[in-house]
Coordinates of C-alpha atoms and ligand atoms in Angstrom, one line a residue:
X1 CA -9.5 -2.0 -5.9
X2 CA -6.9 -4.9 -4.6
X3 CA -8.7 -7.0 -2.0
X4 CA -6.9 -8.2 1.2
X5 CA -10.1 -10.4 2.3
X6 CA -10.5 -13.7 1.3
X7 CA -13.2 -14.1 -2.0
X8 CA -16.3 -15.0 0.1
X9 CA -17.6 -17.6 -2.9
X10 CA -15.4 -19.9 -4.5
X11 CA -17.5 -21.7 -7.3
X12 CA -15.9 -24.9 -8.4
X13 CA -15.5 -24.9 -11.8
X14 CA -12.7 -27.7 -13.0
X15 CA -12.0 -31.1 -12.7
X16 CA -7.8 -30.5 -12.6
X17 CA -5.9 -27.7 -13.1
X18 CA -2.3 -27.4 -14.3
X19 CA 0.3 -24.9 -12.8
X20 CA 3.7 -25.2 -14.9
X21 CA 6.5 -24.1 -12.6
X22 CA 6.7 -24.3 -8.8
X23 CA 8.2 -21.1 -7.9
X24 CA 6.7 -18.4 -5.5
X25 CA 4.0 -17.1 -8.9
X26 CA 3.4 -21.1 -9.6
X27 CA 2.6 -22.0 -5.6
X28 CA 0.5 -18.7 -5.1
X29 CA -1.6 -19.5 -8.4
X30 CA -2.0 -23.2 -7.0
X31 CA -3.1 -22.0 -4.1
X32 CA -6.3 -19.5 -5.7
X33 CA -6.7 -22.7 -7.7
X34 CA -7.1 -24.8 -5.0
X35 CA -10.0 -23.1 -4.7
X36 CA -11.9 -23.8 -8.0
X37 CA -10.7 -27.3 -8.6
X38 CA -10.8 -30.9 -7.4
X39 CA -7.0 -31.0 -8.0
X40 CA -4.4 -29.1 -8.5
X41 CA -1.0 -30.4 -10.3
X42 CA 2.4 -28.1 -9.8
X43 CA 4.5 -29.3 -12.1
X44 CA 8.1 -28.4 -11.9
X45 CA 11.6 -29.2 -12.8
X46 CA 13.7 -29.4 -9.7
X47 CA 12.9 -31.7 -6.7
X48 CA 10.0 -30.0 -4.2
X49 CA 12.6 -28.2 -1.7
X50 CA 10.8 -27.5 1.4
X51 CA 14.0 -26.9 3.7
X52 CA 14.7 -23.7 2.4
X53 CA 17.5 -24.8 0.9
X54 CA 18.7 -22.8 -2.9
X55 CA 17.8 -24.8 -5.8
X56 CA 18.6 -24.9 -10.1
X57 CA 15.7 -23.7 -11.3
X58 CA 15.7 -20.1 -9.5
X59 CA 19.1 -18.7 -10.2
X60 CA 18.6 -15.7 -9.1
X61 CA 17.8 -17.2 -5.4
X62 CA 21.4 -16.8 -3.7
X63 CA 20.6 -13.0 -4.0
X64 CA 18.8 -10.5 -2.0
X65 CA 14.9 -10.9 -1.6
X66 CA 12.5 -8.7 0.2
X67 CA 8.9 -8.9 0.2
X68 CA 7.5 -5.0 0.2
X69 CA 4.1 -4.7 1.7
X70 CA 2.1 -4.3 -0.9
X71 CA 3.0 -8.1 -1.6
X72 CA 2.9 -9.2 1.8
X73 CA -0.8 -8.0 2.7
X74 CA -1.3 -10.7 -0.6
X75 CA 0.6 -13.4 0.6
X76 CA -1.1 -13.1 3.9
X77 CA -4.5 -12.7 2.2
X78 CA -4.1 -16.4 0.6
X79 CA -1.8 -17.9 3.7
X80 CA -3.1 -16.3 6.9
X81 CA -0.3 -16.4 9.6
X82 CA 2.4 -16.8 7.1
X83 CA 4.1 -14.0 8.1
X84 CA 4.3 -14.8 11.9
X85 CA 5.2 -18.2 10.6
X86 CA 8.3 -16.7 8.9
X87 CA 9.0 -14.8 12.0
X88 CA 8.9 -17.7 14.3
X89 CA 11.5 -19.4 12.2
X90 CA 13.9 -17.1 11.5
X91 CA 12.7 -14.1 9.3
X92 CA 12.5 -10.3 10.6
X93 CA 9.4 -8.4 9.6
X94 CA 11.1 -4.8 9.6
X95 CA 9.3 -1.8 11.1
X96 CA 10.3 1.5 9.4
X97 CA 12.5 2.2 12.0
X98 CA 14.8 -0.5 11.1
X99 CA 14.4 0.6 7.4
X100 CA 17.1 2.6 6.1
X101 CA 17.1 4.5 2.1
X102 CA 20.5 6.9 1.5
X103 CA 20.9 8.8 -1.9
X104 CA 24.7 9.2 -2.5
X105 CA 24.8 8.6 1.5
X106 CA 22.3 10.9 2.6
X107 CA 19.6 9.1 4.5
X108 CA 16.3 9.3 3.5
X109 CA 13.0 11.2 5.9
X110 CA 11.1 8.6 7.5
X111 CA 7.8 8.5 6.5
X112 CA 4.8 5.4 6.9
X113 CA 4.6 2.7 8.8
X114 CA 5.0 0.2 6.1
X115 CA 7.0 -3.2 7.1
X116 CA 9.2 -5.6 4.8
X117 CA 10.1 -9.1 5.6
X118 CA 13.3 -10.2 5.6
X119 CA 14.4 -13.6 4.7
X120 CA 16.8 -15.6 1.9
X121 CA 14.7 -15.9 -1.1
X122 CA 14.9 -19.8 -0.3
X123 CA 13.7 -19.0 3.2
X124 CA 10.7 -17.8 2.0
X125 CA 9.7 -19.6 -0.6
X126 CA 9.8 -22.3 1.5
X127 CA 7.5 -20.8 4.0
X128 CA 5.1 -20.7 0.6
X129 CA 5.8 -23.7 -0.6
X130 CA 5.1 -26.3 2.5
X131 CA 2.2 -24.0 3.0
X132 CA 0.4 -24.4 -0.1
X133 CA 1.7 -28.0 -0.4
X134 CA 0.0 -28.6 2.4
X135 CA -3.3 -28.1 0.7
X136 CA -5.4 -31.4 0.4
X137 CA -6.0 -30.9 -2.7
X138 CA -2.6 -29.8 -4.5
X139 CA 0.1 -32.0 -5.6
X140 CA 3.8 -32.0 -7.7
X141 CA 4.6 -34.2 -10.6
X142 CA 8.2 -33.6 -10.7
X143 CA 9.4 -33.4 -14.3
X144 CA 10.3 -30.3 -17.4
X145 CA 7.2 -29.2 -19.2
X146 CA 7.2 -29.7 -23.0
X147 CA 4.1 -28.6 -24.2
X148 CA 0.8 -28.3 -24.4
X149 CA -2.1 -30.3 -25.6
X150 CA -5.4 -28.4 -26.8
X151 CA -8.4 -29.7 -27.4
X152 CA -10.7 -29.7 -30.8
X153 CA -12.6 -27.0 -29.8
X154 CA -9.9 -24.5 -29.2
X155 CA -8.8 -25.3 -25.4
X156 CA -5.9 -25.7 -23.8
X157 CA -6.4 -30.2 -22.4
X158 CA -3.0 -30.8 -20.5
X159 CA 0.4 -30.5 -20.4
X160 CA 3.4 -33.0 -21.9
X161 CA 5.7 -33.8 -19.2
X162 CA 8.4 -35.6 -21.5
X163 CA 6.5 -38.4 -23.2
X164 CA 3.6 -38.5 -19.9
X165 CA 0.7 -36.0 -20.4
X166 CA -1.1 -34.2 -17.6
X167 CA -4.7 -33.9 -18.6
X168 CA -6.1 -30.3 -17.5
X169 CA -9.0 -28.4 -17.2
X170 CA -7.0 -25.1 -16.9
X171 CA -3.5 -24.2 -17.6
X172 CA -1.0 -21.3 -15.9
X173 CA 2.2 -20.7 -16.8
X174 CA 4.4 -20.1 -14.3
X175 CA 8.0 -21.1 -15.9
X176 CA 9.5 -17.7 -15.0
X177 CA 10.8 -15.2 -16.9
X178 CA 12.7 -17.8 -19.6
X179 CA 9.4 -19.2 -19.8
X180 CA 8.4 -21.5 -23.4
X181 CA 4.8 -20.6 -23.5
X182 CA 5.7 -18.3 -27.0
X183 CA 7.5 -20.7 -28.7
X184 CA 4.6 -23.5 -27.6
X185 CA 1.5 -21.2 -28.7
X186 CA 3.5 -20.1 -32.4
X187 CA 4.0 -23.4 -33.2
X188 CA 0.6 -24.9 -32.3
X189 CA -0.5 -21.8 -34.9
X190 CA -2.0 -19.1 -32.4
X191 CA -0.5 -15.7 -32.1
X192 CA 3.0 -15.2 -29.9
X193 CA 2.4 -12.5 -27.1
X194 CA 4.8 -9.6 -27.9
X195 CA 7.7 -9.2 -26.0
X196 CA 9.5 -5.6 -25.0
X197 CA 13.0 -5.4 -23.4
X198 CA 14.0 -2.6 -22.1
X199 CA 18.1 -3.2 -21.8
X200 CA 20.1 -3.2 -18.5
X201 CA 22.7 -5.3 -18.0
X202 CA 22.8 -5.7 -14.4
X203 CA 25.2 -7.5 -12.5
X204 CA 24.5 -8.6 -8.8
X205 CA 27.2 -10.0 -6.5
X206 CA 26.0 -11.1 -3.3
X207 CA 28.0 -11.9 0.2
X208 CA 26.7 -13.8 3.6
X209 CA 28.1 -12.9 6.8
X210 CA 27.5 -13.3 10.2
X211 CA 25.3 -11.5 12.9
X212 CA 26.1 -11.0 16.4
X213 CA 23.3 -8.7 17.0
X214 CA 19.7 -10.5 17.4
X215 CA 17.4 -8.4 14.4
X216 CA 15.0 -6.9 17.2
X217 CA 18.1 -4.5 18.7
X218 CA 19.4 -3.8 15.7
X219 CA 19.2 0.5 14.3
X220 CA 19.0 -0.9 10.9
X221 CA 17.6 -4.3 9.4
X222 CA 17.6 -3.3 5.8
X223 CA 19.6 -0.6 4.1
X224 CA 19.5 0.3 0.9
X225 CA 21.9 3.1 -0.8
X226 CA 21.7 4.5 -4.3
X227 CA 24.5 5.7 -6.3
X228 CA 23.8 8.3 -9.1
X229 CA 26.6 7.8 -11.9
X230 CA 30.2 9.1 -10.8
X231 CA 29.5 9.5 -6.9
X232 CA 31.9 6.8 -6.1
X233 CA 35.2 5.8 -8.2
X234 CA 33.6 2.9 -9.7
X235 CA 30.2 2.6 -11.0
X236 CA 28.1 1.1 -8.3
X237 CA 24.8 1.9 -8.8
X238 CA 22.9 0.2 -5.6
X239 CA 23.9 -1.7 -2.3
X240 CA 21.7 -3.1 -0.2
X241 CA 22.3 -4.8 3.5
X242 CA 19.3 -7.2 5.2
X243 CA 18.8 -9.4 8.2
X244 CA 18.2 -13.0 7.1
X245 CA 17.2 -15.9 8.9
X246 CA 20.2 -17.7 10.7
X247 CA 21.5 -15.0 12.4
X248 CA 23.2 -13.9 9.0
X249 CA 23.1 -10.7 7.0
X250 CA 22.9 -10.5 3.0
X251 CA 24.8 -8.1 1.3
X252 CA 24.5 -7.0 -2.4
X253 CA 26.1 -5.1 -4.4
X254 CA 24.4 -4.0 -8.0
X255 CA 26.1 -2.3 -10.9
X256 CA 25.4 -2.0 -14.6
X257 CA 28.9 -2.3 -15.6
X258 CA 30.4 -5.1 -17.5
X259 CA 31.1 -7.2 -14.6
X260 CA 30.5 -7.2 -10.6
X261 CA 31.5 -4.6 -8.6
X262 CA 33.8 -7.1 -6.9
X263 CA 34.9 -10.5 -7.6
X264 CA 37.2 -11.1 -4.0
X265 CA 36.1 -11.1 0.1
X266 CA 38.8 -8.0 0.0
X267 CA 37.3 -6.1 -3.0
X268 CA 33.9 -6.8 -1.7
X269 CA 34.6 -5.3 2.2
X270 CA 36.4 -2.4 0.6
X271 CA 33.9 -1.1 -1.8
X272 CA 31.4 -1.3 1.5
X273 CA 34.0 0.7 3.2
X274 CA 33.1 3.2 1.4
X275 CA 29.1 3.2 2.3
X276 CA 26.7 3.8 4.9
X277 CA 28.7 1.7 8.4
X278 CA 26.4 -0.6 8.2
X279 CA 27.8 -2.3 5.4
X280 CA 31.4 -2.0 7.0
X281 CA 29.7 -3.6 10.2
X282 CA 27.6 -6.4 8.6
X283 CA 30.8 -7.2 6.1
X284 CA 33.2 -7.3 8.9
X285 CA 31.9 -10.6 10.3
X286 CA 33.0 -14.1 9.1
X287 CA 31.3 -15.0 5.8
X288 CA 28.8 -17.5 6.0
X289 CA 29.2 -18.5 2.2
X290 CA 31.8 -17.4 -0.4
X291 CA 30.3 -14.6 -2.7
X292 CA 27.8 -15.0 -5.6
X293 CA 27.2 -13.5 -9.0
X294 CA 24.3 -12.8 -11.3
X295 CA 23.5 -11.2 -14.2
X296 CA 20.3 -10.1 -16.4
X297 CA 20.4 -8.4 -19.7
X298 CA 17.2 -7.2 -19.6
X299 CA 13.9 -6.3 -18.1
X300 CA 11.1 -7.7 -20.2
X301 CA 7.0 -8.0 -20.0
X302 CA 5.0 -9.9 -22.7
X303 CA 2.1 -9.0 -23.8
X304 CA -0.8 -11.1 -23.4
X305 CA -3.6 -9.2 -23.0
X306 CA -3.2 -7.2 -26.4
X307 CA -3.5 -11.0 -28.1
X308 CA -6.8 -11.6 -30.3
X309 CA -6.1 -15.5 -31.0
X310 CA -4.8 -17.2 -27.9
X311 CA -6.5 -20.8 -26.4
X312 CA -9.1 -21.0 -23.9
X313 CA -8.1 -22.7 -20.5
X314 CA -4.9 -20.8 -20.1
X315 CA -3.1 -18.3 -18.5
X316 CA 0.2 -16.9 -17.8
X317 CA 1.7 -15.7 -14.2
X318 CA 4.8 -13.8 -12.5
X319 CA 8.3 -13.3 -14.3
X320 CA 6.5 -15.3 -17.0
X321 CA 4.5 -12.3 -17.4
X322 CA 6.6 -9.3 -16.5
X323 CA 10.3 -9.7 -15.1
X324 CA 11.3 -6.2 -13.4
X325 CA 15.0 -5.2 -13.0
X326 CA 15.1 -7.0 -9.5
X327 CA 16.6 -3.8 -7.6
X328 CA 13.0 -2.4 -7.5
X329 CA 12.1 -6.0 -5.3
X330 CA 8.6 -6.3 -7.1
X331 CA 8.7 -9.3 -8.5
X332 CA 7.1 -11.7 -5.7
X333 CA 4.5 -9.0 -4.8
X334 CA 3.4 -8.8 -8.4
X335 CA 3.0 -12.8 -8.4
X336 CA 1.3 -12.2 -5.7
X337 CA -1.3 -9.7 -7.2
X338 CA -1.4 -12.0 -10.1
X339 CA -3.0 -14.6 -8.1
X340 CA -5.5 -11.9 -6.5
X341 CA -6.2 -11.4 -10.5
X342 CA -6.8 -14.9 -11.0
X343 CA -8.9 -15.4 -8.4
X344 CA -11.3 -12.2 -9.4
X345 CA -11.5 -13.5 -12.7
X346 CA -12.9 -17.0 -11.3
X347 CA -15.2 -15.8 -8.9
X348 CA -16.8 -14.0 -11.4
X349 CA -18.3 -16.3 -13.5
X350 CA -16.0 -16.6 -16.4
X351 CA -16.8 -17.7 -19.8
X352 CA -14.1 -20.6 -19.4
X353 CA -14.7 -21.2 -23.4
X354 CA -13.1 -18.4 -24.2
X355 CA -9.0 -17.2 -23.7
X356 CA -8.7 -15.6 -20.5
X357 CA -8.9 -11.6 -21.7
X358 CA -10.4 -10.6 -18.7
X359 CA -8.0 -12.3 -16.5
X360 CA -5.1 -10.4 -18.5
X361 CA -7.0 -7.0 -18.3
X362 CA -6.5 -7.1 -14.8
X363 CA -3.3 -8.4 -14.7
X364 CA -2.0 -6.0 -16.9
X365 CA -2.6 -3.1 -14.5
X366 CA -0.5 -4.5 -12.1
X367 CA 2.0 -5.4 -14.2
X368 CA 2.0 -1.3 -16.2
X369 CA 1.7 -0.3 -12.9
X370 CA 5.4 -2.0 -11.7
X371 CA 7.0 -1.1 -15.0
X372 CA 6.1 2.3 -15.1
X373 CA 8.4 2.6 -12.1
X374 CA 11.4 0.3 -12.7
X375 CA 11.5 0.6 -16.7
X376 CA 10.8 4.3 -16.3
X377 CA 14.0 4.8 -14.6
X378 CA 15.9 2.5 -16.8
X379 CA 14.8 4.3 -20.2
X380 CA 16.0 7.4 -18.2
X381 CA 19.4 6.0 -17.7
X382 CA 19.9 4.6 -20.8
X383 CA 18.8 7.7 -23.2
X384 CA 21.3 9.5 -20.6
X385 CA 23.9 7.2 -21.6
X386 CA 23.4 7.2 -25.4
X387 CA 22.6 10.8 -25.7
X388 CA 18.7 9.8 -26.9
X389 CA 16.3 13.0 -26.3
X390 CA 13.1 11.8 -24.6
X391 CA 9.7 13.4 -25.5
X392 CA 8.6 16.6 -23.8
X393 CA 6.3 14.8 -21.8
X394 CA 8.5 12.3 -20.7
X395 CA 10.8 14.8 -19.9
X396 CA 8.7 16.5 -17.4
X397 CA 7.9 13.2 -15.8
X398 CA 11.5 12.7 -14.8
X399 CA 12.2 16.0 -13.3
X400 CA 8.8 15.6 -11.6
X401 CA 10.8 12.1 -10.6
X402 CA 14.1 13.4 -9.6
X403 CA 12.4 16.5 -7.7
X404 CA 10.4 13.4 -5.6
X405 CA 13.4 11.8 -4.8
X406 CA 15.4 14.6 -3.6
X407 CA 12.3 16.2 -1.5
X408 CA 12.1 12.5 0.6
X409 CA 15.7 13.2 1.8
X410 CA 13.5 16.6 4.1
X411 CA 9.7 15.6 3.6
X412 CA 8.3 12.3 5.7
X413 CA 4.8 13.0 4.4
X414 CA 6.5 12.7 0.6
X415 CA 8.5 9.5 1.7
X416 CA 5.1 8.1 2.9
X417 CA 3.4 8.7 -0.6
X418 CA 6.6 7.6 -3.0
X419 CA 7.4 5.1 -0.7
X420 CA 3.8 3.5 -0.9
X421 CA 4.3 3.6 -4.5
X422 CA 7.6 1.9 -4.9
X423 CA 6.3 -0.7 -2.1
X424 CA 3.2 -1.7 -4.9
X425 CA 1.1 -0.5 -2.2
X426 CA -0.1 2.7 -4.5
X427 CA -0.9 3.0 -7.9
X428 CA 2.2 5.5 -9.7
X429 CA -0.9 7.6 -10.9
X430 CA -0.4 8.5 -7.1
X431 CA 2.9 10.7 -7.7
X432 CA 0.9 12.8 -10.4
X433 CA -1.3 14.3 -8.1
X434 CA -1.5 18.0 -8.0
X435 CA -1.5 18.5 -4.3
X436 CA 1.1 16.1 -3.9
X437 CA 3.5 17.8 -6.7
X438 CA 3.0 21.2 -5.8
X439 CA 4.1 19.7 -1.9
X440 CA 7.2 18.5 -3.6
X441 CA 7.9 21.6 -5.4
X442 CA 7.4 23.6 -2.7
X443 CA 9.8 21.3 -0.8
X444 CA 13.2 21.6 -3.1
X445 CA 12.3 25.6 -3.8
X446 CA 11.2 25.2 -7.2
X447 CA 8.2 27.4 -8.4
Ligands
FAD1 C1 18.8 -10.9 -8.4 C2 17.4 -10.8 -8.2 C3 16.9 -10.2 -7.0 C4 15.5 -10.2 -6.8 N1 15.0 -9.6 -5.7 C5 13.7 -9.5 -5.4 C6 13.2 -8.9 -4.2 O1 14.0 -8.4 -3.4 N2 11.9 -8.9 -4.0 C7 11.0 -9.5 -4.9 O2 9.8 -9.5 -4.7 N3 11.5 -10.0 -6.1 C8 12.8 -10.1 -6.4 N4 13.2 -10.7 -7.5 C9 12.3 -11.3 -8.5 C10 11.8 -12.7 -8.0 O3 13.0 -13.5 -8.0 C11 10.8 -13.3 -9.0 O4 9.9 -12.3 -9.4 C12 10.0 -14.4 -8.3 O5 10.9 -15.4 -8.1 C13 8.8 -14.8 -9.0 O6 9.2 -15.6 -10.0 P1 8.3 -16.8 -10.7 O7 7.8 -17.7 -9.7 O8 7.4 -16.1 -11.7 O9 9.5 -17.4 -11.5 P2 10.8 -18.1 -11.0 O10 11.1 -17.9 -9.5 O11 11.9 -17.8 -11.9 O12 10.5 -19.7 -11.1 C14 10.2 -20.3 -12.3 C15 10.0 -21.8 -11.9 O13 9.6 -22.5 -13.1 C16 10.4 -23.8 -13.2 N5 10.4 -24.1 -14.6 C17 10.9 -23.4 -15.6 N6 10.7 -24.0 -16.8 C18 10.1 -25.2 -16.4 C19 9.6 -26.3 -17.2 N7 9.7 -26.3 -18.6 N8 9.0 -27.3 -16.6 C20 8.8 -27.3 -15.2 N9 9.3 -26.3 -14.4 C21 9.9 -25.3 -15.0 C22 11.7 -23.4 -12.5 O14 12.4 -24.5 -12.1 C23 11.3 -22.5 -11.4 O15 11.0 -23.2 -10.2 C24 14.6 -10.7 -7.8 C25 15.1 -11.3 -8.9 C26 16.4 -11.3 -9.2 C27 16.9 -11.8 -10.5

C-alpha cells in the first residue's frame, strides 16, 4: 500500500547522513532523511540553483517534464502546499479536461479525474529544491563525489569529496542514471548490482514558444500524440505540447531514428503541421529559445535488491536505480516513491547493521512496476524491428496491450483504469484483471 500521510513516528536514528547528487531523487531522499537524522549533507556537483534556472548536471532538463499524479500525491505527501506553490508561481496543475492523448490523431475517451502539473523541469525542481533546502537541518557541500569510505565492520562511513571526506552515518546515492556507485562497490571488493538495458535510441528535440492565451482558458494544456511506425512520412514516434511557467509552451518532438526529427525552427513548425492544431498553434508563436537536442541509448535498472554482499549504511535512489525511456514521464514520480520506500524502511526499525535489503525489496516494486510498462513496450518494438518472436505469453500480453489502447479511443471507464496505470497511480497487475479485459474485449469486438 503507498501512503499519502505523513509517517506518524519518525525515530531518530543517525548522527549525519549523506545524499550524493542533488537532483529531484537526491532532495526528496534528503528530505525523508531529514527526518531520522541530526544532519543532512546533499552533496552535489553543480552550484545549488534555486532560480529555476537549467543547470550541467541534468542534461536532460531543457526537455519536457510532467509530474503524473501518482508522483505528485508523493511530492505533496513530503512538501504539503508544493503544488499550490508551483501554481502561484507559474505552473499549471492540468485538469483532465485540459489533457489531451491522440493515437495516429485520433483523440483519446476521457476518462478520471487525474491532474498533471506542468512546469520546465528546472521550474520544478526548483520548487523542491528551496523547499527542502529550507529544512533546518539539511545542507549542500558543493563538490563531485569520489567515493566511499566504509568502516571495519562492513559499513558504509562517509563520502570523498575530492581529497575532503564527509563522515556519514548513512549513504544514498542519488548520482542519476550515470551514477559510479558499481564501479565504487567492485573495487572496494563487494558485489556490482547487475545492470539490464533494454536498447532505444531515442532522440528528443525540444522548442519554446510563446503563449498568448493565460493556461486557465486554454482547451488543451498538455497534448500528447503517438505515432505507430509509418503513419507519418518520417518516423516520429511521439509529440508532446505543455503549458510552462512564463507564459511559454514546450514542445517535443521524440523519434527513435538516427537523429532528431528536426534540426531547423522551419523543419520543426512543419513536422507539427502535420499534428493535432495545437502544435501548429503553440509553434506559431515567437520562440522563446532556439531548439534543443537529446539523446539516450538505453533504458536501464540495476539490480540491487538481488545483491547478497553489499555494505551496510547505504542505499541507492531514482535514475540511479531505474532510468525509464523518458516518454512514459515516470522518472520523478518513481523518485518520489523511492523516498516513500525509504522512509518505510526507517520507521520500521531497521537493522541499520546490515545492507539495506528491505529497503530495496520495496523499492523494487515500484521500480518492476514502471518497467513493466515502458520496457514492455520497447521489447515489443524492438523484436518488431529485428524480426525476434516473443514467447507465447508475452505475446498475449501485447495484444491484450494493443486491444487496451485502441478500446480508450470509445471507452472512458478503460481510459480511467490504463490511464491510472501509466500515471503510477495503479499497479500494471491492474490491466490483467478479468473483468477489466473482458470490458476491453468486448469494447473492440473481439470474442
Ligand atoms: C528527455 C527526458 C524527459 C523526461 N521527462 C520526464 C517527465 O516528463 N516526467 C518525469 O517524471 N520524468 C521525466 N524524465 C526523467 C527525470 O528527468 C529523472 O527521472 C529525474 O530527473 C530524477 O532523476 P535523479 O534525481 O535520479 O537524477 P538526475 O536528475 O539525473 O540528477 C543526478 C544529480 O546527481 C549529480 N551528480 C552526478 N554525479 C555526481 C557526483 N559524482 N558528485 C556529485 N553530484 C553528482 C548531478 O549533477 C545531478 O544533479 C525525463 C528524462 C529525460 C531524459
Amino acid at each position: 500500500m503507498i501512503r499519502t500521510e505523513l509517517p506518524a513516528r519518525t525515530p531518530k536514528l543517525f548522527g549525519t547522513a549523506c545524499v550524493l547528487g542533488g537532483s529531484i531523487a537526491g532532495l526528496l531522499a534528503a528530505r525523508v532523511l531529514a527526518d531520522h537524522a541530526r544532519e543532512v549533507v546533499i552533496v552535489e556537483r553543480d552550484e545549488p540553483e534555486t532560480t529555476g534556472r537549467p543547470r550541467a548536471g541534468v542534461p536532460q532538463d531543457r526537455h519536457g517534464h510532467a509530474l503524473l499524479p501518482g508522483g505528485l500525491k508523493q511530492l505533496e505527501r513530503w512538501l504539503p502546499g508544493v503544488v499550490d506553490e508551483a501554481q502561484t508561481l507559474g505552473g499549471h496543475l492540468a485538469p483532465l479536461g485540459q489533457q489531451g492523448v491522440y493515437y495516429d490523431g485520433r483523440p483519446r475517451a476521457q476518462g478520471g479525474d487525474a491532474k498533471l502539473l506542468l512546469g520546465s523541469r528546472p521550474f520544478l525542481e526548483a520548487r523542491v529544491r528551496n523547499r527542502v533546502l529550507a529544512l533546518p537541518n539539511v545542507s549542500t557541500v558543493t563538490g563531485l563525489a569520489t567515493g566511499l569510505v566504509y568502516t571495519d565492520d562492513g559499513r558504509v562511513g562517509g563520502v570523498q569529496v575530492g581529497s575532503a571526506t564527509v563522515s556519514a552515518d548513512f549513504v544514498v546515492d542519488a548520482m542519476g542514471r550515470a551514477s559510479r556507485l558499481s564501479s565504487w562497490l567492485e573495487q572496494a571488493g563487494y558485489q556490482r548490482p547487475v545492470l539490464e538495458r533494454m536498447p532505444t535510441g531515442i532522440h528528443y528535440v525540444t522548442g519554446l514558444f510563446e503563449r498568448t492565451k493565460s493556461a486557465d482558458s486554454l482547451e488543451e494544456a498538455c497534448v500528447l500524440d503517438l505515432i505507430s511506425p509509418r503513419a507519418m512520412p518520417f518516423d516520429l514516434t511521439v509529440a508532446s505540447v505543455n503549458v510552462i511557467e512564463d507564459n511559454q509552451w514546450l514542445v517535443m518532438l521524440m523519434s527513435y531514428e538516427e537523429q532528431p526529427a528536426a534540426r531547423s525552427l522551419d523543419a520543426f513548425r512543419a513536422v507539427c503541421n502535420d499534428l493535432p492544431p495545437i502544435f501548429r498553434q503553440a509553434t506559431s508563436g515567437v520562440p522563446t529559445h532556439g531548439l534543443e537536442t537529446y539523446h539516450q541509448a538505453d533504458s536501464r535498472r540495476r539490480d540491487f535488491a538481488g545483491l547478497t554482499h553489499f555494505p551496510a549504511g547505504l542505499v541507492a535512489v531514482g535514475d540511479a536505480v531505474a532510468s525509464f525511456n523518458p516518454i512514459y514521464g515516470q522518472g520523478i514520480s518513481s523518485a518520489a516513491l523511492h523516498a516513500s520506500c525509504l522512509s518505510e524502511y526507517l520507521t520500521t526499525d531497521p537493522d541499520l547493521t546490515s545492507p539495506a535489503t528491505d529497503f530495496f525489496a520495496l523499492q523494487q516494486v515500484i521500480t518492476d512496476a514502471a518497467w513493466t510498462l515502458s520496457a514492455g513496450a520497447d521489447a515489443a518494438r524492438h523484436d518488431a524491428i529485428t524480426g525476434t518472436k516473443a514467447s507465447a505469453e508475452v505475446e498475449q500480453q501485447r495484444s491484450a496491450m494493443n486491444q487496451i489502447i485502441q478500446a480508450t479511443l470509445t471507452d472512458p471507464t478503460i481510459t480511467e483504469v490504463f490511464a491510472a496505470v501509466t500515471f503510477m497511480d495503479a499497479h500494471p497487475a491492474t490491466l490483467a484483471d478479468p473483468t477489466f479485459l473482458d470490458r476491453v474485449r468486448t469494447c473492440v469486438g473481439v470474442s
